[in-house]
PDB file of C-alpha atoms in Angstrom:
ATOM      1  CA  UNK T 771      72.730 163.783 126.890  1.00 92.00           C
ATOM      2  CA  UNK T 772      73.918 167.353 127.264  1.00 97.00           C
ATOM      3  CA  UNK T 773      72.339 169.392 124.454  1.00 98.00           C
ATOM      4  CA  UNK T 774      74.651 172.068 123.049  1.00 98.00           C
ATOM      5  CA  UNK T 775      73.754 174.697 120.456  1.00 98.00           C
ATOM      6  CA  UNK T 776      76.487 175.675 117.971  1.00 98.00           C
ATOM      7  CA  UNK T 777      76.341 178.528 115.418  1.00 97.00           C
ATOM      8  CA  UNK T 778      75.489 177.075 112.022  1.00 96.00           C
ATOM      9  CA  UNK T 779      77.010 179.929 110.001  1.00 92.00           C
ATOM     10  CA  UNK T 780      78.711 183.301 110.248  1.00 90.00           C
ATOM     11  CA  UNK T 781      81.908 184.409 111.950  1.00 91.00           C
ATOM     12  CA  UNK T 782      81.182 182.358 115.086  1.00 96.00           C
ATOM     13  CA  UNK T 783      80.591 179.054 113.324  1.00 96.00           C
ATOM     14  CA  UNK T 784      84.038 177.821 112.337  1.00 96.00           C
ATOM     15  CA  UNK T 785      85.977 178.909 115.458  1.00 97.00           C
ATOM     16  CA  UNK T 786      83.251 177.453 117.686  1.00 97.00           C
ATOM     17  CA  UNK T 787      83.443 174.084 115.928  1.00 97.00           C
ATOM     18  CA  UNK T 788      87.250 174.196 116.004  1.00 96.00           C
ATOM     19  CA  UNK T 789      87.214 174.774 119.762  1.00 97.00           C
ATOM     20  CA  UNK T 790      84.791 171.909 120.372  1.00 97.00           C
ATOM     21  CA  UNK T 791      86.844 169.646 118.133  1.00 96.00           C
ATOM     22  CA  UNK T 792      90.001 170.508 120.105  1.00 95.00           C
ATOM     23  CA  UNK T 793      88.043 169.724 123.263  1.00 96.00           C
ATOM     24  CA  UNK T 794      87.536 166.169 121.985  1.00 95.00           C
ATOM     25  CA  UNK T 795      83.992 166.382 120.621  1.00 97.00           C
ATOM     26  CA  UNK T 796      82.679 165.276 117.258  1.00 95.00           C
ATOM     27  CA  UNK T 797      81.782 168.044 114.832  1.00 94.00           C
ATOM     28  CA  UNK T 798      79.880 167.943 111.575  1.00 92.00           C
ATOM     29  CA  UNK T 799      81.565 167.416 108.218  1.00 89.00           C
ATOM     30  CA  UNK T 800      78.561 168.508 106.192  1.00 87.00           C
ATOM     31  CA  UNK T 801      77.150 172.016 106.705  1.00 85.00           C
ATOM     32  CA  UNK T 802      73.674 170.634 106.007  1.00 87.00           C
ATOM     33  CA  UNK T 803      73.693 168.594 109.224  1.00 89.00           C
ATOM     34  CA  UNK T 804      71.451 170.210 111.819  1.00 95.00           C
ATOM     35  CA  UNK T 805      71.801 167.671 114.624  1.00 96.00           C
ATOM     36  CA  UNK T 806      74.913 165.687 115.517  1.00 96.00           C
ATOM     37  CA  UNK T 807      74.874 163.145 118.354  1.00 96.00           C
ATOM     38  CA  UNK T 808      78.187 162.344 120.064  1.00 97.00           C
ATOM     39  CA  UNK T 809      77.336 159.330 122.250  1.00 96.00           C
ATOM     40  CA  UNK T 810      80.977 158.707 123.199  1.00 96.00           C
ATOM     41  CA  UNK T 811      80.974 162.027 125.045  1.00 97.00           C
ATOM     42  CA  UNK T 812      77.306 161.930 126.064  1.00 97.00           C
ATOM     43  CA  UNK T 813      76.425 165.149 124.234  1.00 97.00           C
ATOM     44  CA  UNK T 814      74.263 166.163 121.280  1.00 98.00           C
ATOM     45  CA  UNK T 815      74.948 169.205 119.097  1.00 98.00           C
ATOM     46  CA  UNK T 816      72.298 171.375 117.438  1.00 98.00           C
ATOM     47  CA  UNK T 817      73.436 173.762 114.698  1.00 97.00           C
ATOM     48  CA  UNK T 818      71.289 176.888 114.925  1.00 97.00           C
ATOM     49  CA  UNK T 819      71.275 180.523 113.803  1.00 96.00           C
ATOM     50  CA  UNK T 820      73.638 182.470 116.087  1.00 95.00           C
ATOM     51  CA  UNK T 821      70.890 184.986 116.905  1.00 94.00           C
ATOM     52  CA  UNK T 822      68.524 182.218 118.042  1.00 97.00           C
ATOM     53  CA  UNK T 823      70.892 180.315 120.322  1.00 98.00           C
ATOM     54  CA  UNK T 824      70.386 182.416 123.462  1.00 97.00           C
ATOM     55  CA  UNK T 825      66.614 182.113 123.021  1.00 97.00           C
ATOM     56  CA  UNK T 826      66.728 178.313 122.770  1.00 97.00           C
ATOM     57  CA  UNK T 827      69.003 178.123 125.816  1.00 97.00           C
ATOM     58  CA  UNK T 828      66.816 180.479 127.830  1.00 96.00           C
ATOM     59  CA  UNK T 829      63.717 178.435 127.024  1.00 95.00           C
ATOM     60  CA  UNK T 830      65.482 175.220 128.039  1.00 94.00           C
ATOM     61  CA  UNK T 831      65.211 173.658 124.584  1.00 95.00           C
ATOM     62  CA  UNK T 832      68.983 173.126 124.740  1.00 97.00           C
ATOM     63  CA  UNK T 833      71.187 173.085 127.842  1.00 97.00           C
ATOM     64  CA  UNK T 834      74.018 175.340 126.676  1.00 98.00           C
ATOM     65  CA  UNK T 835      75.200 177.132 123.574  1.00 98.00           C
ATOM     66  CA  UNK T 836      77.919 179.208 121.966  1.00 98.00           C
ATOM     67  CA  UNK T 837      76.966 182.708 120.849  1.00 98.00           C
ATOM     68  CA  UNK T 838      78.169 186.307 121.100  1.00 96.00           C
ATOM     69  CA  UNK T 839      77.736 188.454 124.180  1.00 97.00           C
ATOM     70  CA  UNK T 840      76.110 191.080 121.955  1.00 96.00           C
ATOM     71  CA  UNK T 841      73.622 188.526 120.624  1.00 96.00           C
ATOM     72  CA  UNK T 842      72.805 187.325 124.147  1.00 97.00           C
ATOM     73  CA  UNK T 843      72.046 190.844 125.361  1.00 96.00           C
ATOM     74  CA  UNK T 844      70.041 191.715 122.253  1.00 96.00           C
ATOM     75  CA  UNK T 845      67.937 188.546 122.558  1.00 95.00           C
ATOM     76  CA  UNK T 846      66.426 189.610 125.913  1.00 92.00           C
ATOM     77  CA  UNK T 847      66.684 185.917 126.788  1.00 95.00           C
ATOM     78  CA  UNK T 848      66.863 184.596 130.346  1.00 94.00           C
ATOM     79  CA  UNK T 849      70.028 182.683 129.373  1.00 97.00           C
ATOM     80  CA  UNK T 850      73.145 183.735 131.270  1.00 97.00           C
ATOM     81  CA  UNK T 851      76.821 184.013 130.374  1.00 97.00           C
ATOM     82  CA  UNK T 852      78.759 181.023 131.669  1.00 97.00           C
ATOM     83  CA  UNK T 853      82.263 181.260 130.166  1.00 97.00           C
ATOM     84  CA  UNK T 854      84.219 183.621 127.913  1.00 98.00           C
ATOM     85  CA  UNK T 855      85.686 181.818 124.896  1.00 97.00           C
ATOM     86  CA  UNK T 856      88.293 184.327 123.738  1.00 95.00           C
ATOM     87  CA  UNK T 857      87.442 184.616 120.047  1.00 95.00           C
ATOM     88  CA  UNK T 858      85.221 186.830 117.858  1.00 93.00           C
ATOM     89  CA  UNK T 859      86.104 189.912 119.892  1.00 93.00           C
ATOM     90  CA  UNK T 860      84.381 193.112 118.814  1.00 92.00           C
ATOM     91  CA  UNK T 861      83.517 196.594 120.066  1.00 94.00           C
ATOM     92  CA  UNK T 862      80.047 198.089 119.711  1.00 95.00           C
ATOM     93  CA  UNK T 863      80.033 201.900 119.206  1.00 95.00           C
ATOM     94  CA  UNK T 864      77.904 204.871 118.263  1.00 97.00           C
ATOM     95  CA  UNK T 865      78.800 206.806 115.097  1.00 96.00           C
ATOM     96  CA  UNK T 866      77.420 209.874 113.342  1.00 96.00           C
ATOM     97  CA  UNK T 867      78.434 212.443 110.706  1.00 95.00           C
ATOM     98  CA  UNK T 868      81.762 214.028 111.658  1.00 89.00           C
ATOM     99  CA  UNK T 869      81.439 216.779 114.267  1.00 90.00           C
ATOM    100  CA  UNK T 870      77.710 216.422 114.969  1.00 93.00           C
ATOM    101  CA  UNK T 871      77.769 214.347 118.188  1.00 95.00           C
ATOM    102  CA  UNK T 872      80.298 214.025 121.019  1.00 94.00           C
ATOM    103  CA  UNK T 873      78.396 212.308 123.854  1.00 96.00           C
ATOM    104  CA  UNK T 874      75.536 209.899 124.443  1.00 96.00           C
ATOM    105  CA  UNK T 875      73.241 212.543 125.955  1.00 96.00           C
ATOM    106  CA  UNK T 876      73.076 214.313 122.577  1.00 96.00           C
ATOM    107  CA  UNK T 877      71.244 211.314 121.087  1.00 97.00           C
ATOM    108  CA  UNK T 878      68.031 212.397 122.874  1.00 96.00           C
ATOM    109  CA  UNK T 879      65.346 213.183 120.315  1.00 96.00           C
ATOM    110  CA  UNK T 880      67.260 211.546 117.447  1.00 97.00           C
ATOM    111  CA  UNK T 881      66.804 208.282 115.565  1.00 97.00           C
ATOM    112  CA  UNK T 882      69.309 205.453 115.982  1.00 97.00           C
ATOM    113  CA  UNK T 883      69.768 202.674 113.411  1.00 97.00           C
ATOM    114  CA  UNK T 884      71.278 199.358 114.468  1.00 97.00           C
ATOM    115  CA  UNK T 885      71.148 195.611 114.013  1.00 95.00           C
ATOM    116  CA  UNK T 886      70.858 195.273 117.821  1.00 96.00           C
ATOM    117  CA  UNK T 887      67.743 197.279 118.792  1.00 96.00           C
ATOM    118  CA  UNK T 888      67.165 195.687 122.207  1.00 96.00           C
ATOM    119  CA  UNK T 889      70.781 196.107 123.274  1.00 96.00           C
ATOM    120  CA  UNK T 890      70.868 199.742 122.135  1.00 97.00           C
ATOM    121  CA  UNK T 891      67.484 200.627 123.657  1.00 96.00           C
ATOM    122  CA  UNK T 892      68.547 199.115 127.005  1.00 96.00           C
ATOM    123  CA  UNK T 893      71.837 201.025 126.901  1.00 97.00           C
ATOM    124  CA  UNK T 894      70.166 204.358 126.159  1.00 97.00           C
ATOM    125  CA  UNK T 895      67.559 203.748 128.860  1.00 96.00           C
ATOM    126  CA  UNK T 896      70.283 202.969 131.415  1.00 96.00           C
ATOM    127  CA  UNK T 897      71.894 206.331 130.581  1.00 96.00           C
ATOM    128  CA  UNK T 898      68.633 208.268 130.785  1.00 96.00           C
ATOM    129  CA  UNK T 899      68.606 209.018 127.063  1.00 96.00           C
ATOM    130  CA  UNK T 900      65.300 209.013 125.167  1.00 96.00           C
ATOM    131  CA  UNK T 901      65.850 208.602 121.427  1.00 96.00           C
ATOM    132  CA  UNK T 902      63.007 209.414 119.062  1.00 94.00           C
ATOM    133  CA  UNK T 903      63.279 205.862 117.755  1.00 95.00           C
ATOM    134  CA  UNK T 904      65.535 202.833 117.423  1.00 96.00           C
ATOM    135  CA  UNK T 905      65.400 201.503 113.857  1.00 96.00           C
ATOM    136  CA  UNK T 906      66.317 197.873 113.281  1.00 95.00           C
ATOM    137  CA  UNK T 907      68.370 197.082 110.177  1.00 94.00           C
ATOM    138  CA  UNK T 908      69.811 193.698 109.275  1.00 89.00           C
ATOM    139  CA  UNK T 909      72.836 195.010 107.396  1.00 81.00           C
ATOM    140  CA  UNK T 910      74.651 197.991 105.848  1.00 84.00           C
ATOM    141  CA  UNK T 911      73.883 200.080 108.935  1.00 92.00           C
ATOM    142  CA  UNK T 912      76.493 202.689 107.947  1.00 89.00           C
ATOM    143  CA  UNK T 913      74.313 203.823 105.009  1.00 91.00           C
ATOM    144  CA  UNK T 914      71.269 204.543 107.196  1.00 93.00           C
ATOM    145  CA  UNK T 915      72.148 208.192 107.829  1.00 93.00           C
ATOM    146  CA  UNK T 916      72.844 209.010 104.190  1.00 92.00           C
ATOM    147  CA  UNK T 917      69.538 207.405 103.205  1.00 93.00           C
ATOM    148  CA  UNK T 918      67.638 209.441 105.809  1.00 93.00           C
ATOM    149  CA  UNK T 919      66.619 206.465 107.951  1.00 94.00           C
ATOM    150  CA  UNK T 920      68.470 207.637 111.082  1.00 96.00           C
ATOM    151  CA  UNK T 921      70.611 210.380 112.607  1.00 96.00           C
ATOM    152  CA  UNK T 922      72.975 208.070 114.509  1.00 97.00           C
ATOM    153  CA  UNK T 923      74.050 204.461 114.064  1.00 96.00           C
ATOM    154  CA  UNK T 924      75.220 201.845 116.557  1.00 96.00           C
ATOM    155  CA  UNK T 925      77.324 199.081 115.065  1.00 92.00           C
ATOM    156  CA  UNK T 926      80.254 196.732 115.541  1.00 89.00           C
ATOM    157  CA  UNK T 927      83.508 198.600 114.928  1.00 84.00           C
ATOM    158  CA  UNK T 928      86.867 197.014 114.181  1.00 74.00           C
ATOM    159  CA  UNK T 929      89.187 199.500 112.462  1.00 73.00           C
ATOM    160  CA  UNK T 930      86.618 202.207 111.680  1.00 76.00           C
ATOM    161  CA  UNK T 931      87.607 202.249 108.001  1.00 81.00           C
ATOM    162  CA  UNK T 932      84.086 201.502 106.749  1.00 82.00           C
ATOM    163  CA  UNK T 933      82.618 204.257 108.907  1.00 87.00           C
ATOM    164  CA  UNK T 934      85.138 206.854 107.752  1.00 87.00           C
ATOM    165  CA  UNK T 935      84.439 205.919 104.136  1.00 86.00           C
ATOM    166  CA  UNK T 936      80.776 206.724 104.821  1.00 86.00           C
ATOM    167  CA  UNK T 937      81.700 210.107 106.334  1.00 89.00           C
ATOM    168  CA  UNK T 938      81.009 208.982 109.903  1.00 93.00           C
ATOM    169  CA  UNK T 939      83.042 209.159 113.100  1.00 94.00           C
ATOM    170  CA  UNK T 940      82.834 207.292 116.384  1.00 94.00           C
ATOM    171  CA  UNK T 941      81.759 209.169 119.502  1.00 95.00           C
ATOM    172  CA  UNK T 942      81.190 208.439 123.201  1.00 94.00           C
ATOM    173  CA  UNK T 943      82.388 205.401 125.136  1.00 95.00           C
ATOM    174  CA  UNK T 944      81.887 201.865 123.737  1.00 96.00           C
ATOM    175  CA  UNK T 945      78.410 200.489 124.223  1.00 96.00           C
ATOM    176  CA  UNK T 946      79.786 196.983 124.673  1.00 96.00           C
ATOM    177  CA  UNK T 947      82.939 194.931 124.289  1.00 96.00           C
ATOM    178  CA  UNK T 948      81.793 191.581 122.992  1.00 95.00           C
ATOM    179  CA  UNK T 949      83.269 188.155 122.309  1.00 96.00           C
ATOM    180  CA  UNK T 950      82.092 184.580 121.917  1.00 97.00           C
ATOM    181  CA  UNK T 951      80.691 183.104 125.116  1.00 98.00           C
ATOM    182  CA  UNK T 952      79.219 179.865 126.396  1.00 98.00           C
ATOM    183  CA  UNK T 953      75.707 180.452 127.739  1.00 98.00           C
ATOM    184  CA  UNK T 954      73.437 178.367 129.952  1.00 97.00           C
ATOM    185  CA  UNK T 955      69.956 178.737 131.436  1.00 92.00           C
ATOM    186  CA  UNK T 956      69.726 181.488 134.008  1.00 88.00           C
ATOM    187  CA  UNK T 957      67.405 179.550 136.304  1.00 86.00           C
ATOM    188  CA  UNK T 958      67.360 176.044 137.677  1.00 84.00           C
ATOM    189  CA  UNK T 959      70.252 173.715 138.501  1.00 88.00           C
ATOM    190  CA  UNK T 960      73.319 173.447 136.305  1.00 90.00           C
ATOM    191  CA  UNK T 961      72.737 170.876 133.539  1.00 92.00           C
ATOM    192  CA  UNK T 962      74.389 167.507 134.095  1.00 93.00           C
ATOM    193  CA  UNK T 963      77.594 167.344 132.060  1.00 95.00           C
ATOM    194  CA  UNK T 964      78.122 171.105 131.804  1.00 97.00           C
ATOM    195  CA  UNK T 965      81.028 170.874 134.252  1.00 96.00           C
ATOM    196  CA  UNK T 966      82.836 168.454 131.915  1.00 97.00           C
ATOM    197  CA  UNK T 967      82.226 170.690 128.893  1.00 97.00           C
ATOM    198  CA  UNK T 968      83.505 173.684 130.883  1.00 97.00           C
ATOM    199  CA  UNK T 969      86.707 171.912 131.969  1.00 96.00           C
ATOM    200  CA  UNK T 970      87.388 170.763 128.438  1.00 97.00           C
ATOM    201  CA  UNK T 971      86.947 174.219 126.956  1.00 97.00           C
ATOM    202  CA  UNK T 972      89.051 175.771 129.720  1.00 96.00           C
ATOM    203  CA  UNK T 973      91.741 173.225 128.811  1.00 95.00           C
ATOM    204  CA  UNK T 974      91.630 174.369 125.184  1.00 96.00           C
ATOM    205  CA  UNK T 975      91.830 178.024 126.230  1.00 96.00           C
ATOM    206  CA  UNK T 976      94.851 177.323 128.421  1.00 94.00           C
ATOM    207  CA  UNK T 977      96.532 175.276 125.690  1.00 95.00           C
ATOM    208  CA  UNK T 978      96.091 178.202 123.302  1.00 95.00           C
ATOM    209  CA  UNK T 979      97.476 180.706 125.789  1.00 95.00           C
ATOM    210  CA  UNK T 980     100.535 178.773 126.919  1.00 97.00           C
ATOM    211  CA  UNK T 981     103.466 176.816 125.508  1.00 97.00           C
ATOM    212  CA  UNK T 982     105.734 174.281 127.183  1.00 97.00           C
ATOM    213  CA  UNK T 983     109.326 175.451 127.537  1.00 98.00           C
ATOM    214  CA  UNK T 984     112.263 173.115 128.213  1.00 98.00           C
ATOM    215  CA  UNK T 985     115.837 174.210 128.792  1.00 98.00           C
ATOM    216  CA  UNK T 986     119.112 173.201 130.415  1.00 98.00           C
ATOM    217  CA  UNK T 987     120.767 175.448 132.970  1.00 98.00           C
ATOM    218  CA  UNK T 988     123.775 175.192 135.335  1.00 98.00           C
ATOM    219  CA  UNK T 989     122.752 174.211 138.877  1.00 97.00           C
ATOM    220  CA  UNK T 990     124.203 177.444 140.214  1.00 97.00           C
ATOM    221  CA  UNK T 991     121.779 179.406 138.025  1.00 98.00           C
ATOM    222  CA  UNK T 992     118.590 177.379 138.571  1.00 97.00           C
ATOM    223  CA  UNK T 993     117.045 179.862 141.001  1.00 97.00           C
ATOM    224  CA  UNK T 994     117.583 182.766 138.577  1.00 97.00           C
ATOM    225  CA  UNK T 995     116.159 180.753 135.687  1.00 98.00           C
ATOM    226  CA  UNK T 996     113.021 179.524 137.447  1.00 97.00           C
ATOM    227  CA  UNK T 997     112.336 183.087 138.585  1.00 97.00           C
ATOM    228  CA  UNK T 998     111.886 183.833 134.865  1.00 98.00           C
ATOM    229  CA  UNK T 999     109.746 180.714 134.283  1.00 98.00           C
ATOM    230  CA  UNK T1000     107.761 180.112 137.498  1.00 97.00           C
ATOM    231  CA  UNK T1001     105.132 178.057 135.639  1.00 94.00           C
ATOM    232  CA  UNK T1002     101.548 177.775 136.839  1.00 91.00           C
ATOM    233  CA  UNK T1003     102.308 175.931 140.082  1.00 90.00           C
ATOM    234  CA  UNK T1004     106.048 175.357 140.003  1.00 94.00           C
ATOM    235  CA  UNK T1005     108.486 174.321 137.247  1.00 97.00           C
ATOM    236  CA  UNK T1006     109.826 170.782 136.980  1.00 97.00           C
ATOM    237  CA  UNK T1007     113.577 170.615 137.672  1.00 97.00           C
ATOM    238  CA  UNK T1008     115.363 167.342 136.838  1.00 97.00           C
ATOM    239  CA  UNK T1009     119.028 166.292 137.106  1.00 96.00           C
ATOM    240  CA  UNK T1010     121.068 165.674 133.947  1.00 97.00           C
ATOM    241  CA  UNK T1011     123.862 163.186 133.291  1.00 96.00           C
ATOM    242  CA  UNK T1012     126.224 166.102 133.732  1.00 96.00           C
ATOM    243  CA  UNK T1013     125.544 166.677 137.417  1.00 94.00           C
ATOM    244  CA  UNK T1014     126.499 170.334 137.168  1.00 97.00           C
ATOM    245  CA  UNK T1015     123.440 171.002 134.995  1.00 98.00           C
ATOM    246  CA  UNK T1016     119.673 170.607 135.422  1.00 98.00           C
ATOM    247  CA  UNK T1017     116.762 170.347 132.984  1.00 98.00           C
ATOM    248  CA  UNK T1018     113.812 172.652 133.595  1.00 98.00           C
ATOM    249  CA  UNK T1019     110.285 172.427 132.182  1.00 98.00           C
ATOM    250  CA  UNK T1020     107.572 175.052 132.677  1.00 97.00           C
ATOM    251  CA  UNK T1021     104.449 176.494 131.061  1.00 97.00           C
ATOM    252  CA  UNK T1022     105.012 179.990 129.639  1.00 97.00           C
ATOM    253  CA  UNK T1023     102.486 182.466 128.179  1.00 97.00           C
ATOM    254  CA  UNK T1024     102.562 182.052 124.395  1.00 96.00           C
ATOM    255  CA  UNK T1025     102.802 185.762 123.657  1.00 96.00           C
ATOM    256  CA  UNK T1026     105.852 186.086 125.942  1.00 97.00           C
ATOM    257  CA  UNK T1027     107.782 183.170 124.418  1.00 98.00           C
ATOM    258  CA  UNK T1028     110.604 185.041 122.692  1.00 98.00           C
ATOM    259  CA  UNK T1029     111.108 187.527 125.519  1.00 98.00           C
ATOM    260  CA  UNK T1030     111.401 184.657 128.014  1.00 98.00           C
ATOM    261  CA  UNK T1031     113.821 182.749 125.755  1.00 98.00           C
ATOM    262  CA  UNK T1032     116.027 185.847 125.492  1.00 98.00           C
ATOM    263  CA  UNK T1033     116.006 186.316 129.270  1.00 98.00           C
ATOM    264  CA  UNK T1034     116.876 182.652 129.888  1.00 98.00           C
ATOM    265  CA  UNK T1035     119.738 182.761 127.393  1.00 98.00           C
ATOM    266  CA  UNK T1036     121.134 185.872 129.054  1.00 98.00           C
ATOM    267  CA  UNK T1037     121.042 184.098 132.430  1.00 97.00           C
ATOM    268  CA  UNK T1038     122.974 181.128 131.020  1.00 97.00           C
ATOM    269  CA  UNK T1039     120.301 178.613 129.969  1.00 98.00           C
ATOM    270  CA  UNK T1040     120.917 176.642 126.799  1.00 97.00           C
ATOM    271  CA  UNK T1041     119.059 174.123 124.570  1.00 97.00           C
ATOM    272  CA  UNK T1042     115.864 176.141 125.023  1.00 98.00           C
ATOM    273  CA  UNK T1043     112.970 174.361 123.321  1.00 98.00           C
ATOM    274  CA  UNK T1044     109.337 175.413 122.894  1.00 98.00           C
ATOM    275  CA  UNK T1045     106.466 172.961 122.339  1.00 97.00           C
ATOM    276  CA  UNK T1046     102.819 173.735 121.649  1.00 95.00           C
ATOM    277  CA  UNK T1047     100.270 172.309 124.078  1.00 94.00           C
ATOM    278  CA  UNK T1048      97.435 170.397 122.423  1.00 88.00           C
ATOM    279  CA  UNK T1049      95.239 170.020 125.506  1.00 84.00           C
ATOM    280  CA  UNK T1050      95.515 170.256 129.272  1.00 86.00           C
ATOM    281  CA  UNK T1051      93.615 170.144 132.565  1.00 83.00           C
ATOM    282  CA  UNK T1052      94.581 172.427 135.424  1.00 81.00           C
TER     283      UNK T1052
END
């Protein structure tokens, strides 16, 4: 059976389980379950700490796992990124008291506090910067400077509100843009069954990114209409009982739905319907 590690808690846990459920796999109903076999799909799930997943995958204890790119890089594991999953996006940045730092080079000789010491140390080393120390903290990193633990912090930044409240400001380019990823072992052959898992997850990602659009359009305007909705390969065009009209079906990017509907209506299409896609294979 393909052994898959899933985050057991935290911001990655629920969306990871939701994605696997949409991909047709069993998922636990009780948060106390640590192992969940799914014999119908020939897989077995292990619910582990998000920070440990890359380590287990790299050691070959499990075949694949869902974790964050930041956690993978900070683990120093030999596991490798296999597929982006499109959720839990975040940006990792440096921050310091307002006006004190403007570029990475200025960190030389200063202390940096972070929850990701390996990632930060590797980044500084790659930029030729020698900090006086990288201090690991498990939480509340933004208070480290006020408490005298560090001169600079490196942390996940969303809106920056928390940092500004602590009197800090972001500087330099992002250290990393992270998101949830599927990881696998970096050496050896691809685990048996990983290709099926990959196709299923890619189907979920596509279903989330696209909708199915149906509309009727006069035959004389079909070419103009399908230019607006080219689909992934080509739209389906079918005759209607009224032979002067045709029915068209195509996949359309979800975030462009209303713009496309407006453009079709302006061309002359009518009865424009949008349907969510539950699953697909391309």
